[in-house]
Each structure stands twice: as C-alpha cells, then as structure tokens.
XYZ file of C-alpha atoms in Angstrom:
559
model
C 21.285 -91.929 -65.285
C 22.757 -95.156 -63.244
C 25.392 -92.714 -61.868
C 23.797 -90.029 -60.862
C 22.129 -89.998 -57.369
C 18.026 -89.979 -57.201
C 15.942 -88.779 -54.162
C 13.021 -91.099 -53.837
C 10.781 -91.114 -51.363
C 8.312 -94.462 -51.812
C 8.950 -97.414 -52.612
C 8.104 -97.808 -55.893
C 10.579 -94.482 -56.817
C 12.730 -97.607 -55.005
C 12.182 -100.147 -57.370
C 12.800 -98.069 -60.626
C 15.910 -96.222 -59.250
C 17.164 -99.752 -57.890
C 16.308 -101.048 -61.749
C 18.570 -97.995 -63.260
C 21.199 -98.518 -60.966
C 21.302 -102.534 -61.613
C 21.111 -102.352 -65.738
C 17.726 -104.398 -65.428
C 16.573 -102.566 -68.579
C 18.367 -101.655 -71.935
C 16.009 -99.438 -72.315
C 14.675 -96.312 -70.724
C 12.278 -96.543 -68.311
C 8.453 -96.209 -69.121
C 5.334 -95.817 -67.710
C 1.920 -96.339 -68.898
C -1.981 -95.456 -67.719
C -4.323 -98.089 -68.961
C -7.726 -97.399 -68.925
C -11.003 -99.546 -70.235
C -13.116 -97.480 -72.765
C -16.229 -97.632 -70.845
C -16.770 -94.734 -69.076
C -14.964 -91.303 -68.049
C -12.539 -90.830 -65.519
C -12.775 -89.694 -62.116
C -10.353 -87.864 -59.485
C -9.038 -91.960 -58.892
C -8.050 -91.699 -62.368
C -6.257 -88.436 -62.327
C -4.269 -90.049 -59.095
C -3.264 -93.278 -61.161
C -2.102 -90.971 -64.034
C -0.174 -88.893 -62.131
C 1.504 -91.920 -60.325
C 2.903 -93.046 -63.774
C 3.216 -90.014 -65.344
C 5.653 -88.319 -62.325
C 7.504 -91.756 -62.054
C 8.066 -91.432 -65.778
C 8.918 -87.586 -65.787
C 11.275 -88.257 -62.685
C 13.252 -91.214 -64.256
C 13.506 -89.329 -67.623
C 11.611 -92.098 -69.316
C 8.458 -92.154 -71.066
C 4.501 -92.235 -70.687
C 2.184 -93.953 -72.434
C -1.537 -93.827 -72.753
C -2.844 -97.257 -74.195
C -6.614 -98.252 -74.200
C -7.420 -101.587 -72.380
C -10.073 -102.221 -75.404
C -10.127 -106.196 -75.645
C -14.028 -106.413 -74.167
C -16.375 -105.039 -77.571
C -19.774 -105.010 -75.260
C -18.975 -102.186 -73.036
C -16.633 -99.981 -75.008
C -16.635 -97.258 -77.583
C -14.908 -94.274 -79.218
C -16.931 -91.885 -77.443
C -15.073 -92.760 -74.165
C -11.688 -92.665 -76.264
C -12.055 -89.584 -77.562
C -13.251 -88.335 -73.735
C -10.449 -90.149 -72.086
C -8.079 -88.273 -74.256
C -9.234 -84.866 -73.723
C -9.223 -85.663 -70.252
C -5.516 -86.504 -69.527
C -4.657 -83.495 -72.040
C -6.870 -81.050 -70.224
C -5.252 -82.351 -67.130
C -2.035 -81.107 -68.784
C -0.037 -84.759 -69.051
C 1.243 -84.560 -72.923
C 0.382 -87.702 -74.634
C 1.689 -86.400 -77.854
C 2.580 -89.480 -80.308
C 2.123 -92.074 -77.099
C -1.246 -93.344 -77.416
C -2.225 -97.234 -77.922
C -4.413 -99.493 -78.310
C -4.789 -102.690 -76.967
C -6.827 -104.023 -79.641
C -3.666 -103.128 -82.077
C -2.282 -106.008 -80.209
C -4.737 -109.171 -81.470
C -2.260 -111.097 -83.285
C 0.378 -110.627 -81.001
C -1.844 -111.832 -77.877
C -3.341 -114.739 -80.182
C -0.377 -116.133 -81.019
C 1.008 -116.082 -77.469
C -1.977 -117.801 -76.565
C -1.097 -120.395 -79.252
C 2.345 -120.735 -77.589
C 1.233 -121.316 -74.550
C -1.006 -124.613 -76.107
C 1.762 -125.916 -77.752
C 3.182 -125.862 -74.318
C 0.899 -127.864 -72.663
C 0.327 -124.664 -70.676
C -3.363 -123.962 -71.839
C -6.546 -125.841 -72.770
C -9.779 -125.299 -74.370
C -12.456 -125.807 -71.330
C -16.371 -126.515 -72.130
C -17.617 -126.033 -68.839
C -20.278 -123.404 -68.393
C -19.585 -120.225 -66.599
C -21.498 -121.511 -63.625
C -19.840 -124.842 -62.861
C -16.216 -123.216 -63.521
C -17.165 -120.955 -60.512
C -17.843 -124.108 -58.943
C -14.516 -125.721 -60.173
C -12.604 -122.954 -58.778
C -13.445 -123.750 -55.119
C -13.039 -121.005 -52.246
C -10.853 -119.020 -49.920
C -10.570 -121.960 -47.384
C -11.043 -124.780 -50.134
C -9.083 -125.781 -53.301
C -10.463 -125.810 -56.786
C -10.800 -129.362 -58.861
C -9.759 -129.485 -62.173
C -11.766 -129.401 -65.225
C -12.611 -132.823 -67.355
C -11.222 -130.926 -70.363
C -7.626 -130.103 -68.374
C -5.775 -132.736 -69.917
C -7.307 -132.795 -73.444
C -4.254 -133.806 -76.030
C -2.169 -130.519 -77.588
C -3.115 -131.023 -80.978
C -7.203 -131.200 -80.120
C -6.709 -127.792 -78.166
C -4.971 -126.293 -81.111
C -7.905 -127.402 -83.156
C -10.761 -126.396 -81.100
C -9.314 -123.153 -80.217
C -8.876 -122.700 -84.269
C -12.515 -123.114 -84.717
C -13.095 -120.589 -81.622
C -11.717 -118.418 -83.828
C -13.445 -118.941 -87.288
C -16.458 -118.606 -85.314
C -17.601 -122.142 -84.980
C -18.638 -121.448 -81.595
C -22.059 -119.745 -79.767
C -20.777 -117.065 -77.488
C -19.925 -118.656 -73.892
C -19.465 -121.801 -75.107
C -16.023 -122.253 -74.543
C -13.058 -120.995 -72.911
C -9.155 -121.254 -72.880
C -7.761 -121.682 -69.752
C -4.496 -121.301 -68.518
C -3.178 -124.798 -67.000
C -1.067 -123.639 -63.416
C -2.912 -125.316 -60.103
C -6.490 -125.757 -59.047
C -5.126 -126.081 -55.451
C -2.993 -122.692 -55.017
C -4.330 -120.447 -52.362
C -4.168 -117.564 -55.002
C -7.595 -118.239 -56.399
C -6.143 -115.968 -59.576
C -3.672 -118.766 -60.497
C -6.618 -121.346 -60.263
C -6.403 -122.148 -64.428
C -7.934 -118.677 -65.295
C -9.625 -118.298 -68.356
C -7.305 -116.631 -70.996
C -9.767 -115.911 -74.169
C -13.677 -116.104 -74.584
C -15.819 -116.429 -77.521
C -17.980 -113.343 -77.698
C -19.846 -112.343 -81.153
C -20.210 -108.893 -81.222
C -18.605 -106.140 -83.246
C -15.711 -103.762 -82.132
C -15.857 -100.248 -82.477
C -11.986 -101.174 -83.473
C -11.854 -104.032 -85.380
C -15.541 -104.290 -86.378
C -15.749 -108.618 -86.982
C -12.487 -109.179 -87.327
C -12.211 -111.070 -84.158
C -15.084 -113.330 -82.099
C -12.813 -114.312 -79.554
C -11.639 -111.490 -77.055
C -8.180 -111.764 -74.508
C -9.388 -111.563 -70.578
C -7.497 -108.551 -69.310
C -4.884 -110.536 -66.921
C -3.889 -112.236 -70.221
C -3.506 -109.358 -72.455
C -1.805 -107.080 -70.018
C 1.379 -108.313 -69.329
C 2.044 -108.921 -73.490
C 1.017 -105.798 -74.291
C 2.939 -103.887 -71.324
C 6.185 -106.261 -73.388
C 4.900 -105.194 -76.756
C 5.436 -101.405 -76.306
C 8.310 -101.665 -73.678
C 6.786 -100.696 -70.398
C 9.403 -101.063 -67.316
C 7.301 -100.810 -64.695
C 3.666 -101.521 -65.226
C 1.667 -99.486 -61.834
C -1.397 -99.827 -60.753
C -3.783 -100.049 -57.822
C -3.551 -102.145 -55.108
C -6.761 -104.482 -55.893
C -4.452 -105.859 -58.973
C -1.865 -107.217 -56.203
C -2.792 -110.410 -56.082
C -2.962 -110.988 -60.182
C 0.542 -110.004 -59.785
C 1.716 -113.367 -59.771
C -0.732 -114.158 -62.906
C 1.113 -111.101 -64.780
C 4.553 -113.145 -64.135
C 3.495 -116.169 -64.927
C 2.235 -115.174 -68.756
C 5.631 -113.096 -69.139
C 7.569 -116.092 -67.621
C 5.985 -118.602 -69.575
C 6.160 -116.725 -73.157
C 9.786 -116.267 -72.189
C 9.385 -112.378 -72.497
C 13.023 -110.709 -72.360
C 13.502 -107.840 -69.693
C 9.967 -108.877 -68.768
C 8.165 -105.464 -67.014
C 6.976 -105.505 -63.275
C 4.399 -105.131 -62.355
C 3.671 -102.876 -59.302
C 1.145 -101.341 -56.747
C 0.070 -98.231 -55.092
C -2.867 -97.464 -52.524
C -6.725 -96.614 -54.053
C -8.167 -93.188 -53.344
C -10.917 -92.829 -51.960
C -13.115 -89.640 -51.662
C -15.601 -88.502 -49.074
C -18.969 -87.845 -50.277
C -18.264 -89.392 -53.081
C -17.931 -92.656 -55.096
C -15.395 -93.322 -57.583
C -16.277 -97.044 -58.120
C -17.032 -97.300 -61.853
C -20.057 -99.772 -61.500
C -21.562 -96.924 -59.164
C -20.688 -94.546 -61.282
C -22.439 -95.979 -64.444
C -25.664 -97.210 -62.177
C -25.833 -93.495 -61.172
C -25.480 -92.056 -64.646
C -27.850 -94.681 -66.567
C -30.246 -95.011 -63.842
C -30.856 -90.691 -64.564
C -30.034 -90.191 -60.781
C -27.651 -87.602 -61.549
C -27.385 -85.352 -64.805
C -24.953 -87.049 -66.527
C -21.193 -88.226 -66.421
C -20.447 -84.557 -66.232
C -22.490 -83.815 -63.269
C -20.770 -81.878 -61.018
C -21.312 -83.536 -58.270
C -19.781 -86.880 -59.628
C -15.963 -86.937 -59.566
C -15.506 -87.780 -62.849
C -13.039 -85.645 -64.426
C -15.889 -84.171 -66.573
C -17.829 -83.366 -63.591
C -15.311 -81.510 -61.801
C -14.406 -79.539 -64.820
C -18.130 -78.464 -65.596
C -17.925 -77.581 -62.225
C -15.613 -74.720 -62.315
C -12.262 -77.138 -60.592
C -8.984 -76.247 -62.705
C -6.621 -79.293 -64.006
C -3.829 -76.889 -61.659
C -5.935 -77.852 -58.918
C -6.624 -81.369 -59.395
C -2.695 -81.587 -60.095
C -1.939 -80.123 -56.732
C -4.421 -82.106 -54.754
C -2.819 -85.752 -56.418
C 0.503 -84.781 -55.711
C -0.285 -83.191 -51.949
C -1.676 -86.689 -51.362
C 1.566 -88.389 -52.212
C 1.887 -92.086 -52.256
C 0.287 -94.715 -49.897
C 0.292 -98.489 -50.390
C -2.786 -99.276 -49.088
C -6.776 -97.979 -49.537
C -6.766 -94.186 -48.323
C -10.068 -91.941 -47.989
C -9.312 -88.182 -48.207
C -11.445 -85.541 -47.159
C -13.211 -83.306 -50.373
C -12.377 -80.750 -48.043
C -8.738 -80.676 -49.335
C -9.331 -80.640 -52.886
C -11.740 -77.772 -52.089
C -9.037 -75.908 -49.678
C -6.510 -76.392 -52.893
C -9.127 -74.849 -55.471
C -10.247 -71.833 -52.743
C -6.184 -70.933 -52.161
C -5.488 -70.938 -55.830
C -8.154 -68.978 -57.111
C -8.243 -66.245 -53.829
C -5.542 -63.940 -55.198
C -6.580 -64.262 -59.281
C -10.130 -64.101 -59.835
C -11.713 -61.072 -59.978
C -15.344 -60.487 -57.642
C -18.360 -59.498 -58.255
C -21.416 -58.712 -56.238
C -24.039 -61.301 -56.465
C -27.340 -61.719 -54.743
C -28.657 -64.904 -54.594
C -32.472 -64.600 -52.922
C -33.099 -60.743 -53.783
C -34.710 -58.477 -50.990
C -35.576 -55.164 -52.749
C -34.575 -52.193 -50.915
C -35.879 -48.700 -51.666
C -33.816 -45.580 -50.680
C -36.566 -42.690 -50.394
C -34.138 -40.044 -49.979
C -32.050 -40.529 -52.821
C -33.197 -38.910 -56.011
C -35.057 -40.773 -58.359
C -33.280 -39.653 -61.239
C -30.035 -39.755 -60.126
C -27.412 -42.465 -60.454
C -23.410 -43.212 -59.673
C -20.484 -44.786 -60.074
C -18.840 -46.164 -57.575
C -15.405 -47.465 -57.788
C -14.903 -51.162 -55.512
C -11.702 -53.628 -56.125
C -11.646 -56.043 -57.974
C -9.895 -58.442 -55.616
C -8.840 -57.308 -52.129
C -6.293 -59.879 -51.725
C -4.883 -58.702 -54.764
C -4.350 -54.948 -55.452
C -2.979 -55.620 -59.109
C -5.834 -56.444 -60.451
C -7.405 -53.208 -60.057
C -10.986 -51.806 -59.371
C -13.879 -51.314 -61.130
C -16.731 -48.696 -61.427
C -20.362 -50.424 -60.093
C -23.544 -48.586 -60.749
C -25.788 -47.217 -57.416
C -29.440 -46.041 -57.830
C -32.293 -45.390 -55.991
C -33.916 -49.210 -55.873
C -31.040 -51.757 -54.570
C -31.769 -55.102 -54.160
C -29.705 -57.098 -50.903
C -29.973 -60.538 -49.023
C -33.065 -61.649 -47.767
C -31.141 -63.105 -45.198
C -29.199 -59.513 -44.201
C -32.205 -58.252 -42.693
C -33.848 -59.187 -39.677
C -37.085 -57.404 -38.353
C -36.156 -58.105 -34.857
C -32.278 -59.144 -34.240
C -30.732 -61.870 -32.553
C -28.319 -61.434 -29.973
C -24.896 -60.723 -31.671
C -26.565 -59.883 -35.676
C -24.486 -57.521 -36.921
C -26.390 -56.457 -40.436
C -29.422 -54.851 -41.154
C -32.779 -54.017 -38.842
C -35.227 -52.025 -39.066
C -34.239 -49.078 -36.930
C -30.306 -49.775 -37.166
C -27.755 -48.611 -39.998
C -25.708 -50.738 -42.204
C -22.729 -49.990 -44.457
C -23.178 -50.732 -48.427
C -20.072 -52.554 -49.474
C -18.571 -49.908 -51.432
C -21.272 -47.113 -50.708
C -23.224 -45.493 -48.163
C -24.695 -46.507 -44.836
C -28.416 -46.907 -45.109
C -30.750 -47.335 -42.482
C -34.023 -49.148 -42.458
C -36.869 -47.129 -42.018
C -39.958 -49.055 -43.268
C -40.774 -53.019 -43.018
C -43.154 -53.667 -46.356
C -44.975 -57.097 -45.967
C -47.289 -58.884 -48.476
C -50.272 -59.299 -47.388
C -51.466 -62.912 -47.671
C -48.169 -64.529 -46.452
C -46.529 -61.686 -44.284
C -43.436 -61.994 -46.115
C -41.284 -59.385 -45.965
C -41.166 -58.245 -49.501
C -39.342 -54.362 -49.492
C -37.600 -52.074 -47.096
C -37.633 -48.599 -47.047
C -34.691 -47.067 -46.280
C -32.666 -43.875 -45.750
C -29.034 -43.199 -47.172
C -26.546 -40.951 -45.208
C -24.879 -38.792 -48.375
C -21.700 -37.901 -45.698
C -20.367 -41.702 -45.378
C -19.581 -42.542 -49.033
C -16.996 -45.008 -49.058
C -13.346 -43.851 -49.976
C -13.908 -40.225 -48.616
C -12.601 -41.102 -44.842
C -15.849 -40.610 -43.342
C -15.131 -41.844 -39.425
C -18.307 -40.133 -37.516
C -19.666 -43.131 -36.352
C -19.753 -47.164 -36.815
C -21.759 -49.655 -38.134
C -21.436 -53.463 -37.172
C -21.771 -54.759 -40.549
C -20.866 -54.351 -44.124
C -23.717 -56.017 -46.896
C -23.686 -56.535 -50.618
C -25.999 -55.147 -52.856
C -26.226 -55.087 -56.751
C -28.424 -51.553 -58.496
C -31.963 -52.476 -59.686
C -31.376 -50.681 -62.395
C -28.157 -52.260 -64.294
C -28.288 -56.016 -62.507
C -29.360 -58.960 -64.466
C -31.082 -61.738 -63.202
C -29.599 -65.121 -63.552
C -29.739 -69.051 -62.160
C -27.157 -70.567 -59.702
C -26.326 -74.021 -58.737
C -25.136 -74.698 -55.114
C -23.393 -78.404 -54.939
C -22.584 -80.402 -51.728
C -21.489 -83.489 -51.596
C -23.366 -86.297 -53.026
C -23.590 -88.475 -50.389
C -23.837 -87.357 -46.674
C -22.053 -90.712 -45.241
C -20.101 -92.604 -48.289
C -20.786 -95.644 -45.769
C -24.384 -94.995 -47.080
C -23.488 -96.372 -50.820
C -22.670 -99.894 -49.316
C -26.519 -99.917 -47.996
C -28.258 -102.855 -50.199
C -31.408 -102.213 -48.666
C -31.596 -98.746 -50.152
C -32.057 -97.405 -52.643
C -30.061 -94.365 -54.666
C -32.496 -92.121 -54.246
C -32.614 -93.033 -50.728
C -28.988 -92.617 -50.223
C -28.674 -88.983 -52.280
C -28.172 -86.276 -50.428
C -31.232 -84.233 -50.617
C -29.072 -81.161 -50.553
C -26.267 -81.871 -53.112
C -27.989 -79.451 -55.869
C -30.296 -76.815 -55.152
C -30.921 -74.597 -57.398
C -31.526 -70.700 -57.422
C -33.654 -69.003 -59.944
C -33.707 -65.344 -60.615
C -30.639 -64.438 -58.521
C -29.383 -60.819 -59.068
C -25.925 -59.769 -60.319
C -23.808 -57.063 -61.812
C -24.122 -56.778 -65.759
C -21.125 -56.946 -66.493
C -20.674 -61.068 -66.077
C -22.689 -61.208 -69.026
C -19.429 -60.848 -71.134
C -18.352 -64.144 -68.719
C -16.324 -66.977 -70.619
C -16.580 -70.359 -70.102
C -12.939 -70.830 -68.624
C -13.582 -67.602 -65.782
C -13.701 -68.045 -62.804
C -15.349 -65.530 -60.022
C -15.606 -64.474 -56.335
C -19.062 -63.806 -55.419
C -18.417 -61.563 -52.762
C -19.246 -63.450 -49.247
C -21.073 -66.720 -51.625
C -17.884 -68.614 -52.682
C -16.108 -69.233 -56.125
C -18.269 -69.456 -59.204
C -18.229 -70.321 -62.816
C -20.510 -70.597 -66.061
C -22.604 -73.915 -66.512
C -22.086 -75.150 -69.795
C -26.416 -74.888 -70.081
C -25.950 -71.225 -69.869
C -27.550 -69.136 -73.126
C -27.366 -65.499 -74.246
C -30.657 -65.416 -72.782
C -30.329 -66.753 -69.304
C -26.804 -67.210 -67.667
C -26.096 -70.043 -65.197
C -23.899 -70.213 -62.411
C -22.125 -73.259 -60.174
C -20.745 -73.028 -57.366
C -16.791 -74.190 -56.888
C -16.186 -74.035 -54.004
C -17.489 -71.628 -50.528
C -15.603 -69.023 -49.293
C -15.122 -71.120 -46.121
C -12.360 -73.723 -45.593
C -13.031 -76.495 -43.350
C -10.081 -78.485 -44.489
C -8.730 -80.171 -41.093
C -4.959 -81.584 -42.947
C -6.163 -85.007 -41.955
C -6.617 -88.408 -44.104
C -7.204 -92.029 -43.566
C-alpha cells in the first residue's frame, strides 16, 4: 500500500496516507467507533461511524466497534444490543469486530499500577467539590492536592484497598500527577479511577473501582491495535491527555488520536443529555420517535440506511462544528425513493362526493400507473363507484383568484377518471360545514381514451367509497422551530416543542390494497409526500408516517 498513490481529500485521509507512506505502523491501519452504552444513536452517530468506517475501507484496514462500558450506573445491554443493530442496519459489517471495553479491566488496572510505581499517579481524598476547586480556572492555575506527594508504596496500598472495596463510593480518587498550572485544564492531575459500588451488566461485582474514560481510551485503542483513534472535535483538547497515558506506559506504535467537525442538525438536537431529558421526561414517544434523530427514530420513520449513507457522505468532512439543514437529508430520501416506490391514492380529511348520474349499481376499473416517473413499474387497476370521497381542501364554495380545483359550478378532472362537476353544496346544519357534494360525471372524458373537447384547470385525487379503507396518519415536522430555542433555560420543553411536529389524522381514506403493506415499503401518496407503516399499526387499524413531502426546499447550503 506505501507505493501505491492515494487521493485524499482532508486532512485526516492526510495523516493515515502520510502514516502508510512513512512505515509508522507494522500493522494495517484500523479504525474504531466507540460508543457509551447509554442510549441509542442519532444521525451524529451515523456521521462518526462513517468517518472511521470510510477511512478504514479506503486504507484497506479494519473497523472496529468496541463499547466504551467502564461507567456501570448509566449503561446496559439493552443499548448494546440496539447499538449493534443500528450500525448493521446502517449496512457497516461489524462481523467478528466487536469489543468491549470492560474486557479490558486488568489491562487498564495494571497500567494504572504502572503509572504509581512511577511516581506518575496518587491516591487523592479530596471531595469532588474541593477538587473542582483545586483545579482552578481558564485565567487561573490549579493548586495541588495535600495528598500529591503521598510516598509510592502508601499509594500502592490505598489504591489496593480501593479495590477490595475498603472504600464508600466517592471517597477517593487516583489522580494522574502532570501540572496543576498548565493552561490545558485536562492535564490539571485528572482523576484516572473512582470507587463506585454498583454492579455491571458486564462484570456484575467483579470490580468497585471504574477507569474515567480519558484513562481507559488510549490503552484500550493500544490493546486492540487502533492506528488512528477519530473522533469529534470537543475531544481536541484531551488530546494531549490521550498522549500522555500512551507516552507514559511506554505504548509501542502508540495510536493518534484525531479530530473531525460535530454535526449539527436543524430542528433538531443530537446532544445526548437532551436526548435522554426528552425521552425520560415522556415529552416525546420514545427513543424511536420519529421526530428525534436517533437512528431508531428515523428508521420508524420510514428514512432508509441508503439514505442516511448518502446524506453523511454528501456532507463530507469539516474540522470544526457544522449545522446542516434537515432539508438535505429530506431532499436525499425524496430523490431516492421518486423513481422506486409505487403510489397510491390517499385522502387524508375525506369530503364525500356523490355522483347522481352514475348508476348506483355499477362499478369500474380503472387502470392508473403505478409511478409516473417510472414506467417499469407498471399500472394498476383502481376501483370507481358512484360515492367517491376527495379533499376537503379541493373544494371551495366560492374560489379564490387563481384556484384551479373544484367549485361548485366548475368541472374538475378525476386523476385517472372522469371530469365531474359540482352541482350541489350539502351543509350540516348546526355548524354549516360542508359535509357532501353532489356532482355530475361526463361519461365522454374517461381518462386514456384521448378525449380533448375541452379543459379543466385541475386534476384531484379521489379513492371509491366502496373498496377504500380508513386508516390513521402521522404528519412530522421538525421538533423544534428555532434549535436556538433548546439553549432557552427559562423554558421549558414543552415550551420549546413545536406545537406542530406531530399531528395526527384519524380516519383518513385509502385504496385497499395497502392493507397487504410491509413494514420495510415505502409509498407515494399521490400529491401528500412519501409514507410508510408505523410500527403501532394492527390488522385492525393501519398507521401511516409521513417521510418526507413531496416538496423539496433543500437550498445546497450549510454552516
């Protein structure tokens, strides 16, 4: 591979090819995504995997998928299990490369014993309070502890009895001994292990004292031969931590750590402490609600993994924080699915229509495409009766300037019929709602048979009385109408959900035939958008959501 010439285009791609060319490693390159098992991932997720997976693919190295599971309050197999089907149904093959941190306790304890023997770590007994008070600020440097300088052998020994449990929870801490004075507040003697009594869903009691994440990191990257260890860019300024732990154990070919930009979402939040306030606070429905962007969300939404692919990769690589428009992931789903999913005629607030010339008894097939962007996939044969239903909002009583659908007095073409005309305005009584038209059919302009005698403005949908079924629909937007809104303190979440990101639609009416829908379809509803089954849907009552609208208001811009 050091021979052969690489187009790279960022400058991590940089770094690794610059690694290959030099010899840096013996070994091949590899890549791995590390996430905590506390929660489900979101589109930021998908991003970061991508990152190391192309880098991986690119370099012909390897990927690896190792849970960050050293914390046993917050995590659990549930989110293992998730996180796994996840990155597979994203379609990045983890096959036989899956880790765990927690594999990695002996290994991380003795390197912590290593670095006592050193003189490069201490057992500290200060309380959590007055080490934030030790560490000093920004603009002023930490002091350092009364317990810095403790003798070797009494750190060995106290950190022993941390871990036969000799210890409350809290009560003490092994630090790291660099500099209470360096600007990097990071390198201020961070704490390296905690006592914490609590069981892991892993190792059940094995262990009561637990590896802080900038500790275990590095030495497990080293363990399972990670080159280059990526990740975002809020971790660029533990980078020197990471080298000082892989300097100071002495670790050979050490890995390097390096960082890429965070992605940020419109609408949306993809902070994880959000994210979990949102979800256990019972603001939304769930991790797989589909407005969050978790991973689940946007899958129970009706987004493909092809999709979510194509929008990380159209982003490419920044260095820094980047927000980018929903719009585009939207515009990505819309363009894939426009030429492969079939339609079918949907209406979502019903307006029954009733055509008094056509015969009671009598009813047709009539033949409409399937897809009109896509001739392959054929047509279909839709029922037509006497009682139609259409959308409430395709007639108006009196037009505006410039409507081109239905009024009473005026004709309309039936997609894939006849043009009717309304005749009759039927209103309830109490409200003055209109609740029916009655209309007349023209037999002469049946669609297909070249009818040209005169024009209509406006072509409608309509689904037959007789063979529709009625069913629910979910309409999303996003969840937030200004993301600026989340950093609000002084309101609340319900304050700062939209009002509009779910409404729901009871009783809509559609052709039959989606009752044989699958999970994994997808659908045009003709002039409503792309749809797909909610996974709360029953033999009894079928529920839609909405992917994504016909229209695309993605402008190509991102910040």
């Amino acid at each position: 591979m050091s021979g052969e010439k690489t187009e790279v285009f960022h400058h991590i791609e940089r770094v690794v090819d610059e690694d290959l060319r030099n010899g840096t490693y013996k070994r091949i390159i590899c890549t791995r995504f590390p996430p905590e098992p506390n929660g489900y991932l979101h589109i930021g997720s998908a991003y970061a995997i991508n990152m190391n997976y192309r880098i991986a693919q690119k370099f012909n190295g390897e990927f690896n998928l190792r849970f960050d599971d050293t914390n046993p309050l917050k995590e659990d197999s549930e989110y293992v299990n998730a996180i796994i089907e996840d990155v597979n149904w994203l379609g990045y093959n983890t096959a036989n490369r899956i880790f765990y941190g927690s594999d990695y306790s002996n290994d991380i304890y003795n390197a912590a014993i290593r670095l006592i023997k050193k003189g490069k770590a201490y057992v500290c007994e200060l309380s959590p309070e007055e080490i934030t008070e030790y560490r000093g600020t920004l603009t002023e440097s930490g002091k350092n502890s009364p317990y810095r300088n403790r003798p070797i052998e009494e750190n060995i020994d106290l950190f022993l009895r941390m871990r036969n449990g000799e210890f409350p929870t809290g009560s003490k801490v092994l630090r790291a001994k660099i500099d209470m004075g360096s600007p990097n507040i990071n390198l201020r003697d961070p704490i390296l292990y905690r006592v914490i009594h609590a069981s892991h869903y892993r190792t059940g009691d094995e262990w009561c004292i637990y590896p802080m994440y900038d500790f275990a990191h590095p030495i497990q990257d080293a363990i399972e031969g990670i080159t280059h260890s990526l990740c975002s860019i809020e971790f660029k300024n533990h980078r020197p931590l990471y080298e000082w732990v892989l300097t100071e154990l002495e670790m050979k070919e050490p890995p390097k750590q390096r960082e890429f930009g965070r992605l940020n979402i419109t609408g949306v939040v993809t902070s994880k402490r959000y994210l979990r306030e949102l979800v256990t606070g019972n603001f939304v429905d769930g991790w797989d609600d589909p407005r969050l962007p978790t991973l689940r969300g946007l899958r129970r939404r009706g987004f493909t993994p092809k999709s979510i692919r194509a929008f990380v990769n159209e982003i490419g690589f920044f260095k820094n924080q980047s927000t980018v428009d929903i719009a585009m992931l939207e515009s990505i789903q819309r363009n894939e699915l426009k030429t492969r999913v079939n339609s079918v005629m949907a209406v979502l607030n019903p307006l029954k229509v009733t055509i008094t010339n056509y015969d009671e008894k009598k009813s047709e097939l009539l033949s409409i495409e399937n897809n009109k962007e896509n001739p392959e996939l054929g047509s279909r044969d839709v029922p037509f009766s006497r009682v139609i239903y259409i959308e409430k909002d395709d007639f108006m009583e009196v037009p505006a300037k410039g409507y081109k659908r239905l009024a009473l007095n005026s004709e309309v073409r039936l997609k894939g019929a006849y043009f009717i005309k309304c005749n009759e305005v039927i209103k309830d009584e109490a409200t003055g709602e209109v609740i029916e038209l009655l209309c007349t059919y023209d037999p002469i302009t049946k669609s297909g048979t070249g009818f040209t005698g005169r024009k209509v403005k406006g072509t409608i949908h309509w689904v037959s009385a007789d063979s529709c079924i009625s069913v629910d629909i979910n309409l999303f937007d996003t969840l937030f109408e200004n993301e600026m809104i989340v950093l609000d303190s002084e309101k609340t979440w319900d304050e700062k959900i939209n009002p509009m990101s779910k409404v729901l639609l009871k009783n809509c009416k559609i052709e039959s035939w989606i009752n044989n829908a699958n999970m994994e379809d997808r659908y045009q509803f003709f002039r409503h958008g792309y749809f797909c089954l909610d996974k709360y849907s029953t033999g009894k009552k079928l529920i839609f959501n909405r992917i994504v609208s016909l229209k695309d208001s993605w402008k190509g811009k991102q910040s």
